[in-house]
Amino acid sequence: DTAVSQTPKYLVTQMGNDKSIKCEQNLGHDTMYWYKQDSKKFLKIMFSYNNKELIINETVPNRFSPKSPDKAHLNLHINSLELGDSAVYFCASSQDASATYNEQFFGPGTRLTVL
Amino acid sequence: AQSVTQLDSQVPVFEEAPVELRCNYSSSVSVYLFWYVQYPNQGLQLLLKYLSGSTLVESINGFEAEFNKSQTSFHLRKPSVHISDTAEYFCAVTVSGGYQKVTFGTGTKLQVIP
C-alpha cells in the first residue's frame, strides 16, 4: 500500500531525448510537488499543483513540463534532456497547500542519468 | 524569503553516543520548522516538526529538537544513537500564509560507527 509511488525508479537516457516520470498518491491529498535532488543531496522544489492547478513554478527551464490529469497524479515530462538534468527527482504530496504546516509525503525517487 | 543553514555536512558518531545536528533558519515572518530523514535510496520522511506551543518536540524514535527563537535555531538531538540512525537529515522551514513552499537545508549525513 505505497502512499506515493513513482515510475520508473531508474532512468538512463541519451542527451537530447525526451522522457517522462509518473507519480501517483493514494492519500487523498490535494497538493503534489516535484523536487530535484542533486549529487550533493541539495533538494529544491520545482513545481507544485493544488487540485490540478499549478501554484508554484520555480525558475525551471521550460523543457520541464508538469501535467496533472487529476489530483492523485502528477507527471513530469522533460524535453531535450541535458547532462545537467541528471539527478534524483522526488514526487511528494501534502493534504492542502494552504495549510503550510502540513507534512509532506515523499515518493521513493527516480534516479535520472543523462549520458 | 526564508532560508535554512545546516553547517555540518557530515557527523560521525559512535554507537550509543549522543549527537546534535545543527540547524539555523532565517525568516522575517513566523515559521514552521521540520526535520526530515532520508535513509539510503529512499524518499524523505518526517521525523518531527515544530508548529507552536512547547519549544521542545520529540519523535517516536528518541530524537528531539528545540525551537530557539532568539537564536533562530532548531537543533536536533538524540542522547544515544543506534546503527539504524545512519541517514541523511534535512532541516526545513515554511512560513505561515500563502501556499506551502518548503525550503530545505543542505542536509547532514549522520554516520553511526559501531
Tab-separated table of C-alpha atoms in Angstrom:
chain	number	residue	atom	x	y	z
A	1	ASP	CA	0.000	0.000	0.000
A	2	THR	CA	2.503	2.601	-1.192
A	3	ALA	CA	1.363	6.118	-0.340
A	4	VAL	CA	3.341	7.976	-3.016
A	5	SER	CA	4.688	5.937	-5.912
A	6	GLN	CA	6.894	6.921	-8.823
A	7	THR	CA	7.852	5.174	-12.037
A	8	PRO	CA	10.394	4.423	-13.202
A	9	LYS	CA	12.829	4.085	-10.308
A	10	TYR	CA	15.825	4.390	-12.642
A	11	LEU	CA	16.042	6.138	-15.987
A	12	VAL	CA	19.159	6.140	-18.158
A	13	THR	CA	18.979	8.010	-21.434
A	14	GLN	CA	20.967	9.929	-24.008
A	15	MET	CA	21.270	13.692	-24.284
A	16	GLY	CA	18.556	15.204	-26.423
A	17	ASN	CA	15.941	12.567	-25.673
A	18	ASP	CA	12.515	13.232	-24.180
A	19	LYS	CA	11.400	11.300	-21.099
A	20	SER	CA	8.560	11.225	-18.582
A	21	ILE	CA	8.307	10.334	-14.912
A	22	LYS	CA	4.978	9.389	-13.398
A	23	CYS	CA	3.759	9.939	-9.850
A	24	GLU	CA	0.646	8.758	-8.055
A	25	GLN	CA	-0.556	9.246	-4.499
A	26	ASN	CA	-3.323	7.302	-2.780
A	27	LEU	CA	-3.533	9.512	0.312
A	28	GLY	CA	-6.397	11.661	-0.934
A	29	HIS	CA	-4.193	14.752	-0.773
A	30	ASP	CA	-4.962	17.914	-2.700
A	31	THR	CA	-1.393	19.026	-3.327
A	32	MET	CA	1.504	17.419	-5.157
A	33	TYR	CA	5.098	18.513	-5.737
A	34	TRP	CA	8.158	17.767	-7.812
A	35	TYR	CA	11.609	18.190	-6.285
A	36	LYS	CA	15.072	17.814	-7.774
A	37	GLN	CA	17.885	16.450	-5.579
A	38	ASP	CA	21.347	16.997	-6.996
A	39	SER	CA	24.500	14.969	-6.430
A	40	LYS	CA	25.239	16.909	-3.233
A	41	LYS	CA	21.807	15.963	-1.848
A	42	PHE	CA	20.501	19.528	-2.162
A	43	LEU	CA	16.727	19.366	-2.513
A	44	LYS	CA	14.954	22.071	-4.469
A	45	ILE	CA	11.298	22.451	-5.313
A	46	MET	CA	10.402	22.615	-8.990
A	47	PHE	CA	6.606	22.630	-9.185
A	48	SER	CA	3.536	22.356	-7.023
A	49	TYR	CA	-0.041	21.577	-8.028
A	50	ASN	CA	-3.114	22.059	-5.888
A	51	ASN	CA	-6.241	20.282	-7.141
A	52	LYS	CA	-4.748	20.041	-10.639
A	53	GLU	CA	-3.810	23.724	-10.754
A	54	LEU	CA	-0.216	24.935	-10.894
A	55	ILE	CA	0.548	27.034	-7.808
A	56	ILE	CA	4.335	27.006	-7.627
A	57	ASN	CA	6.626	27.179	-10.632
A	58	GLU	CA	10.214	27.817	-9.674
A	59	THR	CA	12.786	29.005	-12.173
A	60	VAL	CA	12.826	25.742	-14.050
A	61	PRO	CA	13.709	25.557	-17.773
A	62	ASN	CA	10.615	25.265	-19.918
A	63	ARG	CA	11.946	21.914	-21.135
A	64	PHE	CA	10.306	20.629	-17.954
A	65	SER	CA	6.533	20.390	-18.193
A	66	PRO	CA	4.414	19.006	-15.374
A	67	LYS	CA	0.954	17.627	-16.026
A	68	SER	CA	-1.738	16.772	-13.511
A	69	PRO	CA	-4.604	14.797	-15.075
A	70	ASP	CA	-6.296	14.549	-11.668
A	71	LYS	CA	-5.323	15.403	-8.134
A	72	ALA	CA	-3.901	11.933	-7.485
A	73	HIS	CA	-1.416	12.109	-10.346
A	74	LEU	CA	1.396	14.478	-11.251
A	75	ASN	CA	3.663	13.582	-14.126
A	76	LEU	CA	6.859	15.276	-15.237
A	77	HIS	CA	7.870	15.426	-18.875
A	78	ILE	CA	11.359	16.544	-19.825
A	79	ASN	CA	12.270	17.529	-23.384
A	80	SER	CA	15.729	17.648	-24.917
A	81	LEU	CA	17.498	16.175	-21.904
A	82	GLU	CA	20.842	17.695	-20.910
A	83	LEU	CA	23.701	16.352	-18.817
A	84	GLY	CA	22.794	18.764	-16.009
A	85	ASP	CA	19.373	17.167	-15.698
A	86	SER	CA	20.988	14.116	-14.102
A	87	ALA	CA	19.627	13.983	-10.559
A	88	VAL	CA	17.123	12.213	-8.357
A	89	TYR	CA	13.604	13.523	-8.843
A	90	PHE	CA	11.163	13.203	-5.957
A	91	CYS	CA	7.436	13.482	-6.053
A	92	ALA	CA	5.657	14.468	-2.837
A	93	SER	CA	2.165	15.242	-1.645
A	94	SER	CA	0.518	17.084	1.229
A	95	GLN	CA	-3.058	17.378	2.344
A	96	ASP	CA	-3.600	21.035	1.500
A	97	ALA	CA	-1.033	23.551	0.289
A	98	SER	CA	-2.747	26.440	2.075
A	99	ALA	CA	-2.019	24.731	5.405
A	100	THR	CA	1.693	25.402	5.284
A	101	TYR	CA	2.347	23.387	8.443
A	102	ASN	CA	1.349	20.102	6.800
A	103	GLU	CA	3.759	17.214	6.492
A	104	GLN	CA	4.873	16.256	3.011
A	105	PHE	CA	4.947	12.602	1.976
A	106	PHE	CA	7.678	11.674	-0.479
A	107	GLY	CA	7.913	9.017	-3.129
A	108	PRO	CA	10.983	6.756	-3.422
A	109	GLY	CA	12.572	8.911	-6.119
A	110	THR	CA	13.546	8.468	-9.764
A	111	ARG	CA	17.260	8.477	-10.491
A	112	LEU	CA	17.740	10.064	-13.913
A	113	THR	CA	21.103	9.655	-15.620
A	114	VAL	CA	21.718	11.524	-18.855
A	115	LEU	CA	24.660	10.236	-20.897
B	1	ALA	CA	12.273	34.718	1.723
B	2	GLN	CA	13.211	32.079	4.227
B	3	SER	CA	16.454	30.128	4.348
B	4	VAL	CA	17.949	27.230	6.288
B	5	THR	CA	21.578	26.569	7.164
B	6	GLN	CA	22.945	23.216	8.230
B	7	LEU	CA	26.573	23.853	8.992
B	8	ASP	CA	27.667	20.227	9.309
B	9	SER	CA	27.631	18.199	6.124
B	10	GLN	CA	28.756	15.036	7.918
B	11	VAL	CA	28.658	13.978	11.552
B	12	PRO	CA	30.367	10.706	12.505
B	13	VAL	CA	29.454	9.392	15.949
B	14	PHE	CA	29.986	6.122	17.794
B	15	GLU	CA	27.029	3.906	18.560
B	16	GLU	CA	25.317	4.750	21.880
B	17	ALA	CA	26.945	8.203	21.962
B	18	PRO	CA	24.868	11.405	21.949
B	19	VAL	CA	24.557	13.520	18.830
B	20	GLU	CA	23.441	17.026	17.901
B	21	LEU	CA	22.709	18.103	14.337
B	22	ARG	CA	22.616	21.854	13.976
B	23	CYS	CA	20.075	23.912	12.059
B	24	ASN	CA	19.657	27.666	11.831
B	25	TYR	CA	16.956	29.438	9.901
B	26	SER	CA	16.247	32.924	8.646
B	27	SER	CA	12.816	34.442	8.076
B	28	SER	CA	11.111	37.776	8.554
B	29	VAL	CA	7.767	36.139	9.414
B	30	SER	CA	6.531	33.301	11.603
B	31	VAL	CA	7.871	29.902	10.653
B	32	TYR	CA	7.091	26.234	10.933
B	33	LEU	CA	10.142	24.015	11.317
B	34	PHE	CA	10.683	20.404	10.334
B	35	TRP	CA	13.282	17.678	10.420
B	36	TYR	CA	13.061	15.078	7.691
B	37	VAL	CA	15.184	11.915	7.470
B	38	GLN	CA	16.296	10.180	4.281
B	39	TYR	CA	17.521	6.596	4.590
B	40	PRO	CA	19.736	5.281	1.760
B	41	ASN	CA	17.908	5.005	-1.560
B	42	GLN	CA	14.621	6.177	-0.107
B	43	GLY	CA	12.491	9.305	-0.111
B	44	LEU	CA	12.333	11.718	2.780
B	45	GLN	CA	10.070	11.101	5.741
B	46	LEU	CA	9.063	13.426	8.524
B	47	LEU	CA	10.925	12.976	11.801
B	48	LEU	CA	9.373	15.790	13.827
B	49	LYS	CA	8.013	19.301	13.470
B	50	TYR	CA	7.521	22.495	15.458
B	51	LEU	CA	4.365	24.481	14.837
B	52	SER	CA	3.714	26.363	18.073
B	53	GLY	CA	3.493	25.843	21.814
B	54	SER	CA	6.169	23.884	23.639
B	55	THR	CA	9.553	24.608	22.131
B	56	LEU	CA	10.735	21.031	22.671
B	57	VAL	CA	9.340	18.478	20.236
B	58	GLU	CA	10.014	14.754	20.178
B	59	SER	CA	9.882	11.925	17.680
B	60	ILE	CA	8.803	8.352	18.359
B	61	ASN	CA	12.352	7.009	17.914
B	62	GLY	CA	14.087	9.116	20.562
B	63	PHE	CA	15.058	12.251	18.648
B	64	GLU	CA	14.128	15.675	19.957
B	65	ALA	CA	14.534	19.217	18.683
B	66	GLU	CA	14.263	22.541	20.444
B	67	PHE	CA	12.979	25.693	18.817
B	68	ASN	CA	15.004	28.717	19.942
B	69	LYS	CA	13.544	31.911	18.544
B	70	SER	CA	16.248	34.235	19.855
B	71	GLN	CA	18.991	32.145	18.264
B	72	THR	CA	16.857	31.225	15.229
B	73	SER	CA	17.824	27.605	15.709
B	74	PHE	CA	16.148	24.211	15.635
B	75	HIS	CA	18.880	21.735	16.568
B	76	LEU	CA	18.172	18.005	16.526
B	77	ARG	CA	19.465	15.795	19.335
B	78	LYS	CA	19.485	12.187	20.398
B	79	PRO	CA	21.036	11.018	23.679
B	80	SER	CA	22.118	7.614	22.351
B	81	VAL	CA	22.327	6.762	18.639
B	82	HIS	CA	21.875	3.385	17.027
B	83	ILE	CA	23.343	1.982	13.829
B	84	SER	CA	19.906	2.256	12.238
B	85	ASP	CA	20.020	6.050	12.682
B	86	THR	CA	22.602	6.282	9.894
B	87	ALA	CA	20.908	8.504	7.324
B	88	GLU	CA	20.774	11.997	5.838
B	89	TYR	CA	18.890	14.522	7.968
B	90	PHE	CA	17.286	17.616	6.485
B	91	CYS	CA	16.107	20.656	8.372
B	92	ALA	CA	13.279	22.500	6.621
B	93	VAL	CA	11.187	25.627	7.061
B	94	THR	CA	7.920	27.019	5.769
B	95	VAL	CA	6.201	30.267	6.606
B	96	SER	CA	2.600	30.811	7.561
B	97	GLY	CA	0.328	32.209	4.878
B	98	GLY	CA	0.222	31.624	1.147
B	99	TYR	CA	0.871	28.226	-0.329
B	100	GLN	CA	3.254	25.752	1.256
B	101	LYS	CA	6.734	26.108	-0.151
B	102	VAL	CA	9.272	24.181	1.881
B	103	THR	CA	12.871	25.347	1.942
B	104	PHE	CA	15.268	22.551	2.813
B	105	GLY	CA	18.745	22.783	4.258
B	106	THR	CA	21.636	21.089	2.524
B	107	GLY	CA	21.414	18.044	4.774
B	108	THR	CA	23.666	16.438	7.387
B	109	LYS	CA	24.878	12.907	6.907
B	110	LEU	CA	24.831	11.101	10.258
B	111	GLN	CA	27.249	8.186	10.192
B	112	VAL	CA	26.945	5.915	13.220
B	113	ILE	CA	30.107	3.910	13.827
B	114	PRO	CA	29.772	0.507	15.503
